[in-house]
Every structure is written in C-alpha cells, then in structure tokens.
C-alpha cells in the first residue's frame, strides 16, 4: 500500500476522532476501525462521481452503522462530493472542513446520524440499527427493476451496485434478518454488506448477547460469504469486494474482523471506544500510532490527500458519469417513450392521465369493503402509472393490493421476473417498510400493505419515511373491531392515534368507495410525504352523492356531508365505517326536527392543513353540541368535540365475536349515536 493510501486512511481516522472529541459526543471507535475499508470502497471500488452525486447510475453506499457518521462525513469531505440545492448539484462542497468541526451541533450539516436530503452524498437516513440494511435491499431491488424494465441491448443504463457497512448491532436487529432473508431469496447479486465484526457493543463484549456464527447464518440465507481476518489489509478488502461483485446470483457478505478504536493505546478493543469521546491522551496516543505529526492541529488534512482522492474516485467517477450521460442521450433518441418515463421517475413526476381510469361508484346500500374498492382503484391507477410497484406481508388476497396481470418480482428460478410489479415480502412487516423506503429512494413509487394492527411492526420505517420525505404508500386494512372473531390481538385500537400523531405522515380513513377513489387521487401526487390508507374488512354502504356532498371534499380532510339550513344544534362527525352510523342518526334526528349536521373526517392531517376559515366553516366554533364516532381510541377527537362533546370510541382492547355483536357490545349502533346526538343538541340549545 502506498504512503498516500495510508495517509488517506489515517486522515479519515483523525478527522473522525477530532469531530467526536470537539462535539464531546459520538462514536469514534468504529470510524477508526473501518477507515481502511472505507478507503478501499470509495477510492477503488465505488462507481461514483463526487461532482455529480445525483448521477442515476451511481453505486449506492449505505452506512447502516449510522452512529459512525463521522466516518462518512470525513470521506465525503476528502473525496470532494458536491452539494445539492433544490434537487440540483451546485459547485460547492457538500461538507467543508468547518462543517466537520460542527459535528452534532445545531443546524450543522453533520448531524449525529446521516440524514438523507440534509447532507449531499447521504443515500438514506440510518438511525435505528438495521434500517440501512433493510433500505439497501430495497435499493438493490430498485436497480434490478429499473434494469429489467428500461435496459435495452447496447443500452445498459442501470447496473449499479449497493454496498453497505453494517455491524454487530445490525446483526442483532430483527429487521436485518428479515431483510437478509428477503435478499437471499431474491438472489440480489448487486448487493454487498461489509460486516464490521469488532465484537464490541455498548455493554461490552458481544459474547454477552451474540454468540451464533453469523457467517453460517448468512450462508443459510443463500448469501455468498467471505471472512477477512485483518480490517487493516486494504489489498485483501479490495479482493473481497471484487469477488463479491463477481457473484451475480447471490448477495454477498464480507465478515471483516476489526479492532474498535484501532490505535488508541488503552481503549482499542474496548467498549469505551464505542460510544464516547476518546479523551485527549487517547487521541494523542492514537495519532502517534498512525505516525501523525505531533504538532498538527485538530482537523488536519495533510498536503496531497485531497488530490489523491481526486486522482482516484474523482477521475474514475467523472469518466463513468460522462459516459453514462452520453449513453442516455442516445437512448432518448432510440427509445423516447422509455426515456421519458425514466426522466419522470428520476424527477418524481407523474405521467399525464395517471388518474383517468379511477372509477366513480353508484349509490349502493349494501356497498363494498373499502379494501376491495381500494384494490379496484389501485389497479386503475397502476394501469397508467407503470412505476407503481408494491405488495404485502403475505396478505395480498386480504389487502387486495396485487396488480392484476402483472408479474411477481422474483428471479426466474422462482417463476417471476425482475420487471415484476407485485412484490412478495413474506411475513416480514418490518423489512417491508424499510425495503419500500429503499425502493422509493430510487424514484420508483412503492407501497406495502398489511393489517392495521401490524403497523406496530412498521413504526420505525414509517417514521423514517416521514423524516426522509419519501412518498411511500402504506395500505392497512382490517381497520377496527370489525375484524371480529380474530379477537383483541388483531383488532387495532391505538394504531390510528399513533399514525395521526406521527409528523408528516398523511393518514386517511375513507368512509365509502368514492372516498377511497378520492383518497388515491389525493395521495399519489404527494411526492414528498408518506401516506397511510386505512381500510375496512367489512362492506361499507356507498353513499348517494346526489343526496350527500361529493366525495371530492376528502381532499380537504373533512367536509360537510349533509346539513340543516342555518346553524346546526349538533354536529355528528366520524371517519371510515362509522360515517354511515352518523348518517343514519342524522336522518332520524332531522326527521324529528333536530337541526343537525354530518361531517366526514377522513384525514386529520389534511383538515389541519386547511386555513382557519374553512375549518370554522365545517365545524362552527359556536356550535357546542358535538358527537364523534370511531371504532378506535378516543385519543385526539377532543380537538373537534370540545370538552363537553360526546365521543363514542373504544376504551379497551375489544373481544372475539362476530363483528355485529362487537359493535352492539361497544356501542357502535345507530341508536347509540342517535341518543348521543339528541343529548348534545339539547345541550347546545340549552346554552
């Protein structure tokens, strides 16, 4: 290894150490251990242009061990990655040396964990361990889909590789196992994980919790596995990376044995090098071990280091990206339709007429389950949005989320195609969410589905969808105690409140088939926000829209479905399946001369986004008589009912019985809503 190579490695190490020390917070040891591997990947292996970090065919690098973020920040600085502003690359560095000194500080570009959109060169937000591993499987699937769909003979547009750094903590997380199993089944030969096996966690040696043979586990998953015993041997690491790329029919795992805090005189190989600053004496000793100039200031970059990276990844990446762009220019001439689709995918756009086949449903007292009408609308949209892909956690016959006539995304040996649009996640909800995020990071519109109760398994990836502003669609069915006989373990209660409480997640619970149609029409154009569609198992009456307000009101989150003349004495409000209950009560109250109003509230999020004038128009502040009905937790409804309003909701975990009996037991009947409405009207007139 050349002197400049060793100098580059040690510069990554020392910048990382200094950043953590300056912040008095962070994880220095992993950066010190993994700097040789980082150098090998970025300087010699990665097909990446630092001057064009948005190049569509670039290799993806994911730091799933996100706590070692200074490792990545130091590398982005040294390789000269350019900044991105408003979706365009600009001629300034993504990270300056000053940015490195501001590690973990307020409003800096170097937060504690890498954050997508926040710092150029970061491909995904990796906070909770395992998420980056899951994202990487989605990224690899996206490359396979793009290649199978758009590559043509002589036009190998998409052939990028995804490389991940992961650690012992990742290997302990369940989502990593789910994702690895999925990747092995799908034979994703474009995916390499480099496992930093330093055998240290915060509590000490991993022997206290992790004693299995991880390499054998991955072999059982169907991965190609290599073990490298020296984390400082760059030549061996490069040989391992080359061997991994050569294996096309399986994902690859490189088990890399490292010493955490390498070079620190007392803390190397100990837990104290993991999650706390080293301290002045240890930093001095480590730098001496690296042969660092004794009088060098903090954040010192020796002469020639930046130029060394520019001569490596800089030149190699510039040539590759220029070649690709020239190829794409020819591709546009040869395949204009496909090229236009690629450009829309990359820009987050939608094809003209994507919603032209969304159906309108006639009035029907018997109605249709919203999961079923959603399946029909999904297929109407998918016909005109070719890059809408998704599936379920082994539940598509129940969630109605298969795209009719489309292939399954599978390798040929399992009877599918990588151009398939129906994804089969298996019973792996957590991985499904993180994989959908990885797919969305490539511009493809992804969705995942399951029963609402199992959204609990997906809390982390849904939250990360919101943080990253990814337009992932989550379709959750079996939305209430209407699940019936499956009992309280399968009857969602608190999940709606949890989803509504998550910032920047658009949650919609439509009341009938036409609201379902409007929900899809509203959600698909959201290209910077995840959406959650909450759907029923049971049939919902399709309202007569010649009598009641049009379902287009859904776009504002809440709307007046029916109302008396003038000021009402009572407002009846609900979401989803319970809207038909309040409509029944409204009709009965109106027949008795009570001045009533019905408000459908399919989305708190959309309603809260409206101006105060509209919200007051729908829910006049001077009307105190109010009733809210929802077969879920009452939490949150008091914002609309006020302190004295009535809320008919769930206050426990349900029971096992047919749905009709459960609704009667827990008070979700037209009679109960009528009585509450009558009492609230009396309260209003008395006031």
XYZ file of C-alpha atoms in Angstrom:
687
model
C 0.000 0.000 0.000
C 1.341 3.407 -0.952
C 2.244 6.132 1.507
C -0.561 8.314 0.140
C -3.058 5.492 0.623
C -2.076 5.092 4.266
C -2.175 8.852 4.691
C -5.707 8.922 3.253
C -6.831 6.218 5.673
C -5.319 7.948 8.665
C -6.812 11.289 7.650
C -10.268 9.693 7.699
C -9.454 8.337 11.150
C -8.131 11.546 12.635
C -10.879 13.766 11.229
C -13.445 11.366 12.690
C -11.727 11.318 16.082
C -11.434 15.100 16.161
C -15.081 15.586 15.224
C -16.309 13.405 18.065
C -13.870 14.984 20.516
C -14.884 18.535 19.547
C -18.564 17.644 19.965
C -17.820 15.789 23.205
C -20.331 13.280 21.876
C -20.331 10.445 19.385
C -18.768 7.131 18.409
C -15.097 7.334 17.368
C -14.017 3.695 17.590
C -15.865 2.303 14.589
C -14.573 5.073 12.313
C -11.018 4.315 13.421
C -11.510 0.602 12.722
C -13.371 0.898 9.414
C -11.283 3.660 7.804
C -9.246 1.166 5.714
C -12.426 -0.452 4.392
C -13.933 2.980 3.755
C -10.846 3.977 1.808
C -10.934 0.761 -0.210
C -14.588 1.148 -1.132
C -14.558 4.824 -2.032
C -11.133 5.185 -3.589
C -11.020 1.945 -5.552
C -14.367 0.131 -5.724
C -17.293 2.553 -5.819
C -18.603 3.649 -9.217
C -19.457 7.151 -8.041
C -18.837 10.686 -9.265
C -18.265 13.139 -6.396
C -19.005 16.016 -8.780
C -22.425 14.542 -9.592
C -23.930 12.869 -6.513
C -27.318 12.650 -8.306
C -25.978 10.596 -11.214
C -28.748 7.977 -11.623
C -26.428 5.045 -12.335
C -24.082 5.668 -9.407
C -23.299 2.910 -6.979
C -25.010 3.378 -3.637
C -23.132 3.383 -0.337
C -25.128 2.917 2.861
C -23.710 3.401 6.357
C -26.121 1.262 8.354
C -23.828 1.757 11.343
C -25.048 5.335 11.343
C -23.572 6.117 14.744
C -20.186 6.110 12.942
C -21.362 9.059 10.851
C -18.043 10.911 11.125
C -16.539 8.091 9.057
C -18.834 9.065 6.187
C -18.637 12.820 6.737
C -14.828 12.729 6.664
C -14.910 10.720 3.443
C -17.454 13.000 1.752
C -15.195 15.952 2.553
C -11.982 14.333 1.369
C -13.477 12.985 -1.873
C -14.930 16.403 -2.715
C -18.582 15.459 -3.046
C -20.540 18.445 -4.362
C -23.557 19.977 -2.676
C -27.187 19.684 -3.759
C -29.622 22.614 -3.591
C -33.292 22.247 -4.577
C -32.583 18.972 -6.300
C -29.675 20.290 -8.374
C -25.928 19.824 -7.961
C -24.091 23.086 -7.281
C -20.397 23.912 -7.490
C -19.529 23.926 -3.829
C -18.528 21.171 -1.414
C -21.205 19.229 0.395
C -19.042 19.380 3.516
C -16.261 21.812 4.293
C -13.645 21.298 6.960
C -15.589 23.791 9.066
C -18.666 21.565 8.734
C -16.687 18.694 10.244
C -15.835 20.843 13.252
C -19.576 21.390 13.800
C -20.376 17.702 14.217
C -23.595 17.177 16.184
C -24.174 20.912 16.600
C -27.418 22.786 15.989
C -28.189 23.384 12.301
C -24.898 21.846 11.161
C -24.571 19.684 8.058
C -23.051 16.938 10.158
C -25.806 15.637 12.452
C -25.290 12.711 14.815
C -26.573 10.175 12.278
C -26.528 10.527 8.477
C -29.692 12.179 7.183
C -30.943 11.915 3.614
C -31.781 15.270 1.943
C -29.841 17.053 4.664
C -26.287 16.384 3.504
C -25.353 15.657 -0.113
C -23.837 12.215 -0.567
C -26.076 10.612 2.057
C -28.206 7.994 0.286
C -30.552 7.215 3.180
C -31.247 8.144 6.787
C -29.795 5.437 9.010
C -30.727 5.998 12.603
C -32.071 2.843 14.267
C -29.735 -0.056 13.619
C -30.828 -2.394 10.859
C -32.734 0.204 8.870
C -29.869 0.828 6.485
C -29.641 -2.907 5.837
C -33.334 -3.014 5.023
C -33.097 0.092 2.838
C -30.229 -1.426 0.893
C -32.339 -4.430 -0.089
C -34.948 -2.008 -1.481
C -32.222 -0.121 -3.350
C -30.920 -3.352 -4.870
C -34.457 -4.386 -5.837
C -34.981 -0.981 -7.455
C -31.834 -1.409 -9.561
C -32.985 -4.843 -10.675
C -36.411 -3.467 -11.604
C -35.044 -0.452 -13.457
C -32.583 -2.616 -15.378
C -35.184 -5.228 -16.317
C -37.712 -2.565 -17.318
C -35.577 0.000 -19.147
C -32.247 -1.513 -20.211
C -32.053 -2.411 -23.877
C -29.383 -4.199 -25.949
C -26.451 -1.834 -26.127
C -28.023 0.460 -23.540
C -27.042 -0.839 -20.108
C -28.474 2.165 -18.289
C -28.859 0.628 -14.865
C -26.241 -1.735 -13.457
C -25.273 -0.159 -10.172
C -24.161 -1.940 -7.025
C -25.198 -1.314 -3.426
C -22.543 -1.537 -0.708
C -23.392 -1.416 2.991
C -21.327 -1.095 6.136
C -23.090 -2.840 8.999
C -22.073 -4.002 12.455
C -22.780 -6.292 15.359
C -25.765 -4.184 16.394
C -27.282 -4.520 12.936
C -26.807 -8.266 13.109
C -28.774 -8.406 16.352
C -31.738 -6.436 14.998
C -34.641 -8.466 13.648
C -35.165 -6.192 10.660
C -31.697 -7.121 9.400
C -32.557 -10.807 9.496
C -35.849 -10.176 7.674
C -34.080 -8.096 5.023
C -31.221 -10.579 4.601
C -33.646 -13.454 4.179
C -35.528 -11.460 1.536
C -32.332 -10.559 -0.331
C -31.172 -14.163 -0.335
C -34.495 -15.387 -1.695
C -34.465 -12.719 -4.401
C -30.865 -13.581 -5.392
C -29.784 -9.942 -5.330
C -26.289 -10.220 -6.745
C -25.963 -6.430 -6.823
C -25.758 -6.173 -3.034
C -22.733 -6.403 -0.726
C -22.747 -5.996 3.039
C -19.421 -5.410 4.786
C -19.907 -6.578 8.365
C -17.660 -4.800 10.855
C -17.178 -7.690 13.258
C -15.433 -5.944 16.128
C -17.392 -7.923 18.744
C -17.972 -4.873 20.935
C -21.258 -3.229 21.911
C -22.093 -0.536 24.439
C -22.396 -3.055 27.266
C -19.089 -4.735 26.452
C -18.144 -7.844 24.505
C -20.884 -9.092 22.211
C -20.353 -12.512 23.806
C -22.927 -11.472 26.385
C -25.655 -11.449 23.713
C -24.406 -12.588 20.282
C -22.646 -15.949 20.059
C -24.036 -17.515 16.882
C -21.968 -17.977 13.749
C -23.175 -15.052 11.664
C -21.358 -16.268 8.548
C -23.193 -19.589 8.708
C -26.482 -17.788 9.235
C -25.985 -15.843 6.020
C -24.931 -18.942 4.131
C -28.251 -20.426 5.187
C -29.974 -17.335 3.804
C -28.363 -18.105 0.444
C -25.655 -15.428 0.567
C -22.088 -15.636 -0.736
C -19.919 -15.233 2.374
C -16.258 -14.322 2.849
C -14.335 -13.794 6.079
C -11.373 -11.402 6.228
C -9.295 -11.550 9.371
C -7.492 -8.198 9.145
C -9.514 -4.997 8.891
C -6.330 -3.085 8.020
C -5.433 -5.183 4.972
C -6.653 -2.976 2.140
C -5.495 -5.382 -0.568
C -7.493 -8.219 0.987
C -10.528 -5.969 1.356
C -10.300 -4.964 -2.304
C -10.019 -8.597 -3.330
C -13.089 -9.379 -1.224
C -15.074 -6.559 -2.795
C -14.053 -7.701 -6.273
C -15.087 -11.272 -5.504
C -18.435 -10.039 -4.171
C -19.143 -8.106 -7.379
C -18.269 -11.158 -9.432
C -21.037 -13.197 -7.801
C -24.151 -12.327 -9.791
C -26.698 -14.804 -8.439
C -26.456 -14.088 -4.712
C -25.964 -11.155 -2.363
C -22.573 -11.087 -0.631
C -21.491 -10.716 2.970
C -17.908 -9.848 3.872
C -17.210 -10.569 7.534
C -14.426 -8.133 8.332
C -12.601 -8.630 11.631
C -11.606 -5.243 13.059
C -10.367 -3.705 16.297
C -12.649 -0.954 17.513
C -10.702 2.200 18.342
C -7.692 0.899 16.422
C -4.535 2.711 17.513
C -5.816 4.049 20.830
C -3.271 2.942 23.467
C -5.704 1.886 26.193
C -9.190 1.970 24.650
C -8.622 -0.026 21.468
C -10.786 -3.130 21.523
C -12.906 -1.896 24.424
C -16.486 -0.730 24.861
C -15.299 2.728 25.894
C -14.096 3.304 22.318
C -17.610 2.753 21.025
C -19.955 5.400 22.323
C -17.936 8.185 23.931
C -15.098 10.580 23.044
C -11.627 9.122 23.465
C -10.170 11.958 25.517
C -7.026 13.951 24.852
C -4.489 11.367 25.971
C -6.006 8.558 23.896
C -6.254 10.764 20.817
C -2.639 11.801 21.201
C -1.564 8.187 21.558
C -3.642 7.040 18.570
C -2.279 9.786 16.348
C 1.243 8.860 17.380
C 0.499 5.251 16.438
C -0.578 6.483 12.996
C 2.665 8.465 12.612
C 0.746 11.735 12.705
C 2.771 14.950 13.050
C 2.927 15.735 16.756
C 2.353 19.453 16.199
C -0.519 19.023 13.727
C -3.672 20.947 14.669
C -7.058 19.282 15.045
C -8.851 18.553 11.752
C -5.536 18.480 9.912
C -5.589 17.362 6.271
C -2.037 16.713 5.008
C -0.938 18.023 1.635
C -1.765 15.682 -1.201
C -4.624 13.790 0.452
C -7.478 15.571 -1.297
C -5.573 15.381 -4.585
C -5.053 11.653 -4.039
C -8.800 11.083 -3.791
C -9.389 13.347 -6.796
C -6.994 11.215 -8.833
C -8.846 8.074 -7.754
C -12.587 8.201 -7.272
C -12.748 11.718 -8.727
C -11.329 10.860 -12.151
C -12.880 7.419 -12.314
C -16.332 8.708 -11.372
C -16.218 11.705 -13.727
C -15.385 9.473 -16.688
C -18.106 6.957 -15.800
C -20.842 9.532 -15.304
C -19.942 11.359 -18.522
C -20.053 8.070 -20.413
C -23.472 7.305 -18.927
C -24.931 10.673 -19.829
C -23.724 10.306 -23.393
C -25.343 6.867 -23.477
C -28.604 8.263 -22.132
C -28.637 10.938 -24.851
C -28.504 8.176 -27.467
C -31.085 6.176 -25.515
C -33.524 9.089 -25.707
C -33.199 9.099 -29.474
C -33.680 5.346 -29.761
C -36.324 4.859 -27.065
C -38.112 8.184 -26.477
C -41.100 6.702 -24.588
C -38.932 4.757 -22.166
C -36.544 7.683 -21.721
C -39.439 9.979 -20.863
C -40.570 7.517 -18.200
C -37.054 7.315 -16.750
C -36.888 11.107 -16.533
C -40.273 11.240 -14.789
C -39.150 8.607 -12.296
C -35.962 10.494 -11.519
C -37.787 13.821 -11.172
C -40.655 12.471 -9.052
C -43.207 13.353 -11.723
C -46.366 11.587 -12.851
C -47.472 10.582 -16.348
C -50.263 12.587 -17.912
C -53.635 10.956 -17.300
C -52.431 8.737 -14.475
C -55.847 9.119 -12.780
C -58.104 8.978 -15.838
C -59.462 5.496 -15.094
C -60.262 5.982 -11.413
C -63.861 4.763 -11.103
C -66.938 6.559 -9.783
C -69.193 4.335 -7.708
C -73.010 4.429 -7.836
C -75.032 4.531 -4.636
C -75.367 1.103 -3.057
C -76.859 0.429 0.401
C -75.056 -2.922 0.538
C -71.825 -1.314 -0.590
C -68.326 -2.708 -0.793
C -65.464 -3.073 1.692
C -63.039 -0.186 1.342
C -60.181 -2.690 0.995
C -61.978 -4.065 -2.095
C -62.741 -0.685 -3.665
C -59.146 0.342 -2.929
C -57.919 -2.708 -4.829
C -60.017 -1.653 -7.804
C -58.711 1.911 -7.684
C -55.123 0.695 -7.227
C -55.418 -1.271 -10.444
C -56.989 1.678 -12.276
C -54.014 3.827 -11.223
C -51.386 1.133 -11.857
C -52.540 0.832 -15.467
C -51.406 4.411 -16.109
C -48.519 4.651 -13.626
C -46.076 1.971 -14.783
C -43.577 2.515 -11.974
C -46.069 1.906 -9.176
C -44.850 -1.311 -7.532
C -45.658 -2.950 -4.229
C -47.197 -5.789 -2.333
C -47.972 -7.115 1.089
C -46.606 -9.066 4.001
C -48.188 -12.302 2.732
C -51.670 -10.766 2.783
C -52.482 -9.506 -0.705
C -55.614 -11.716 -1.026
C -56.912 -9.876 2.055
C -55.497 -6.406 1.451
C -56.408 -6.513 -2.278
C -53.076 -4.998 -3.265
C -51.991 -7.185 -6.166
C -51.679 -5.566 -9.588
C -53.780 -7.686 -11.925
C -51.918 -9.123 -14.890
C -48.510 -8.047 -13.600
C -45.686 -10.468 -12.897
C -44.225 -11.147 -9.495
C -40.882 -9.542 -8.715
C -38.834 -12.718 -8.463
C -35.773 -14.251 -10.081
C -36.589 -16.533 -12.959
C -35.833 -19.630 -10.886
C -38.852 -18.778 -8.700
C -41.110 -18.196 -11.686
C -41.048 -14.417 -11.861
C -39.151 -11.516 -13.353
C -37.186 -8.579 -12.004
C -39.550 -6.431 -14.091
C -42.447 -7.713 -11.982
C -44.543 -5.165 -10.126
C -46.055 -7.425 -7.465
C -43.682 -7.674 -4.510
C -43.923 -10.579 -2.092
C -42.409 -9.566 1.232
C -43.451 -12.671 3.122
C -44.404 -12.310 6.772
C -41.794 -9.595 7.273
C -43.610 -6.330 8.034
C -40.579 -4.540 9.462
C -38.396 -5.335 6.455
C -41.287 -4.484 4.131
C -41.342 -0.920 5.414
C -37.601 -0.396 5.209
C -37.436 -2.056 1.768
C -40.215 0.226 0.487
C -38.142 3.185 1.672
C -35.130 1.869 -0.229
C -37.175 1.462 -3.398
C -38.624 4.960 -3.059
C -35.121 6.418 -2.735
C -34.629 5.420 -6.368
C -37.718 7.331 -7.537
C -39.989 4.320 -8.022
C -43.379 4.649 -6.314
C -43.584 1.861 -3.753
C -46.322 0.600 -1.477
C -46.580 -2.016 1.223
C -49.677 -3.449 2.840
C -50.909 -5.449 5.790
C -53.470 -5.419 8.569
C -53.597 -2.183 10.563
C -52.690 -3.985 13.782
C -49.360 -4.981 12.226
C -48.414 -1.381 11.599
C -46.889 -1.756 15.057
C -44.134 -3.793 13.408
C -43.569 -0.937 10.947
C -43.357 2.062 13.244
C -39.655 2.685 12.596
C -39.728 2.611 8.775
C -42.941 4.665 8.607
C -41.318 7.275 10.814
C -38.209 7.241 8.635
C -40.365 7.617 5.505
C -41.614 10.846 7.050
C -38.180 12.067 8.119
C -36.816 11.414 4.620
C -39.948 12.845 2.925
C -40.439 9.707 0.838
C -43.761 9.152 -0.961
C -44.225 5.583 0.235
C -47.837 4.412 0.454
C -48.856 2.132 3.310
C -52.148 0.331 2.774
C -53.592 -1.019 6.020
C -56.823 -2.986 6.104
C -58.903 -4.679 8.816
C -59.081 -1.311 10.472
C -61.321 -1.838 13.520
C -63.153 -4.235 15.799
C -64.959 -5.101 12.568
C -62.206 -7.723 12.254
C -64.494 -9.680 14.568
C -63.657 -13.243 15.514
C -59.873 -12.804 15.383
C -60.218 -11.027 18.693
C -58.366 -8.261 20.528
C -54.892 -9.306 19.335
C -55.969 -8.413 15.805
C -58.339 -5.517 16.499
C -56.490 -2.185 16.156
C -57.307 0.389 18.818
C -54.415 2.791 19.389
C -52.801 2.472 15.939
C -54.821 5.239 14.285
C -53.886 7.709 17.003
C -50.234 6.709 16.702
C -50.182 7.228 12.947
C -52.012 10.547 13.211
C -49.503 11.663 15.831
C -46.506 10.978 13.572
C -45.429 14.249 11.923
C -45.544 14.487 8.127
C -47.459 11.234 7.672
C -50.691 11.666 5.726
C -53.268 9.319 7.261
C -56.631 8.834 5.520
C -59.545 6.620 6.587
C -62.206 6.837 3.858
C -65.893 6.179 4.543
C -67.052 4.627 1.267
C -65.892 3.631 -2.202
C -65.971 7.172 -3.591
C -63.911 8.496 -0.705
C -61.455 5.674 -1.419
C -61.205 6.845 -5.026
C -60.616 10.432 -3.903
C -58.043 9.241 -1.380
C -55.948 7.677 -4.136
C -56.406 10.787 -6.263
C -55.125 12.864 -3.340
C -52.256 10.636 -2.204
C -50.472 9.798 -5.440
C -49.411 13.411 -6.213
C -47.761 13.670 -2.764
C -44.125 13.251 -3.783
C -42.558 14.450 -0.526
C -44.673 12.730 2.089
C -45.651 9.164 3.008
C -49.321 8.301 3.118
C -51.286 5.744 5.109
C -54.591 4.443 3.773
C -56.811 2.850 6.443
C -59.399 0.448 5.027
C -62.217 -1.799 6.231
C -62.638 -5.528 6.089
C -66.439 -5.288 6.062
C -68.723 -3.765 3.425
C -69.459 -0.049 3.717
C -72.596 1.475 2.129
C -71.794 3.618 -0.905
C -73.495 6.931 -0.199
C -75.833 8.551 -2.694
C -73.784 11.550 -3.773
C -76.813 13.202 -5.385
C -78.196 13.486 -1.861
C -74.969 13.951 0.084
C -71.945 16.122 -0.699
C -69.439 14.897 -3.310
C -66.523 12.793 -2.095
C -64.087 15.328 -3.547
C -64.364 17.024 -0.162
C -61.931 14.392 1.090
C -59.069 16.422 -0.364
C -59.602 18.927 2.451
C -59.558 16.279 5.147
C -63.065 16.999 6.447
C -66.197 18.250 4.781
C -69.894 18.766 5.408
C -71.640 15.668 4.128
C -75.168 16.869 4.939
C -76.591 19.697 6.999
C -79.690 21.509 8.088
C -80.457 25.045 6.984
C -78.689 27.651 9.075
C -76.810 26.983 12.285
C -76.962 23.361 13.467
C -77.638 22.390 17.064
C -75.492 19.267 16.812
C -72.612 18.170 14.608
C -72.159 14.444 14.078
C -68.677 13.528 12.893
C -66.845 10.311 12.104
C -64.286 8.637 9.875
C -64.366 5.427 7.869
C -67.040 2.849 8.511
C -68.606 4.914 11.278
C -69.706 7.655 8.865
C -72.689 5.519 7.843
C -73.661 5.322 11.515
C -73.753 9.085 11.941
C -75.626 9.448 8.641
C -78.342 7.120 9.989
C -78.541 9.133 13.204
C -78.613 12.390 11.223
C -81.578 11.209 9.170
C -83.510 10.208 12.277
C -82.730 13.449 14.125
C -83.621 15.521 11.078
C -86.950 13.679 10.766
C -87.683 14.730 14.356
C -86.886 18.370 13.613
C -83.450 18.478 15.233
C -81.076 20.788 13.382
C -78.141 18.507 12.658
C -75.042 18.332 10.505
C -72.889 15.386 9.380
C -69.156 15.881 8.893
C -66.952 13.211 7.379
C -63.386 13.498 8.703
C -61.269 11.034 6.735
C -57.986 12.827 7.473
C -56.971 14.906 10.476
C -53.755 15.782 8.628
C -55.448 17.223 5.556
C -58.032 19.053 7.639
C -55.422 20.660 9.880
C -53.627 21.889 6.746
C -56.658 23.996 5.752
C -56.988 27.612 6.782
C -58.936 28.552 9.870
C -61.815 29.981 7.860
C -62.508 26.644 6.191
C -62.189 24.703 9.435
C -64.628 27.082 11.111
C -66.994 26.725 8.177
C -67.078 22.950 8.615
C -67.103 22.999 12.424
C -68.576 26.357 13.505
C -66.948 27.326 16.821
C -70.263 28.480 18.310
C -71.868 25.044 17.926
C -71.065 23.209 21.157
C -73.246 20.157 20.565
C -70.919 17.620 19.007
C -70.594 13.848 18.674
C -67.593 11.962 17.296
C -67.705 8.260 16.458
C -64.765 5.987 15.686
C -64.078 2.329 16.419
C -60.655 3.126 17.811
C -59.081 5.032 20.672
C -60.807 8.300 21.542
C -57.406 9.978 21.704
C -57.311 13.122 19.564
C -61.021 13.529 18.889
C -61.479 16.046 21.702
C -59.833 18.678 19.474
C -63.034 18.544 17.395
C -65.681 17.769 20.003
C -64.514 20.160 22.695
C -64.524 19.318 26.388
C -68.255 18.781 26.658
C -68.751 16.907 23.412
C -69.511 13.203 23.214
C -67.030 10.665 21.847
C -68.195 7.150 21.087
C -64.953 5.220 20.823
C -63.029 2.245 22.166
C -61.708 2.256 25.714
C -60.311 -1.270 25.785
C -58.978 -3.980 23.513
C -62.132 -5.459 22.021
C -63.224 -9.091 22.157
C -63.597 -12.170 19.995
C -67.028 -12.393 18.378
C -68.783 -11.676 15.081
C -68.473 -8.020 14.103
C -72.167 -7.205 14.511
C -72.146 -8.419 18.113
C -68.991 -6.467 18.901
C -70.445 -3.253 17.505
C -73.507 -3.700 19.667
C -71.441 -4.555 22.754
C -69.209 -1.496 22.416
C -71.950 0.970 21.493
C -71.420 1.462 17.774
C -75.086 1.388 16.800
C -77.403 3.904 15.121
C -79.420 4.032 18.341
C -76.412 4.919 20.478
C -75.314 7.642 18.081
C -78.877 8.973 17.866
C -79.172 9.202 21.665
C -75.805 10.951 21.966
C -76.777 13.362 19.190
C -80.109 14.157 20.818
C -78.412 14.837 24.168
C -75.795 17.065 22.555
C -78.476 19.002 20.635
C -80.308 19.615 23.904
C -77.057 20.781 25.490
C -76.465 23.154 22.600
C -79.953 24.702 22.685
C -79.852 24.991 26.483
C -76.676 27.015 26.226
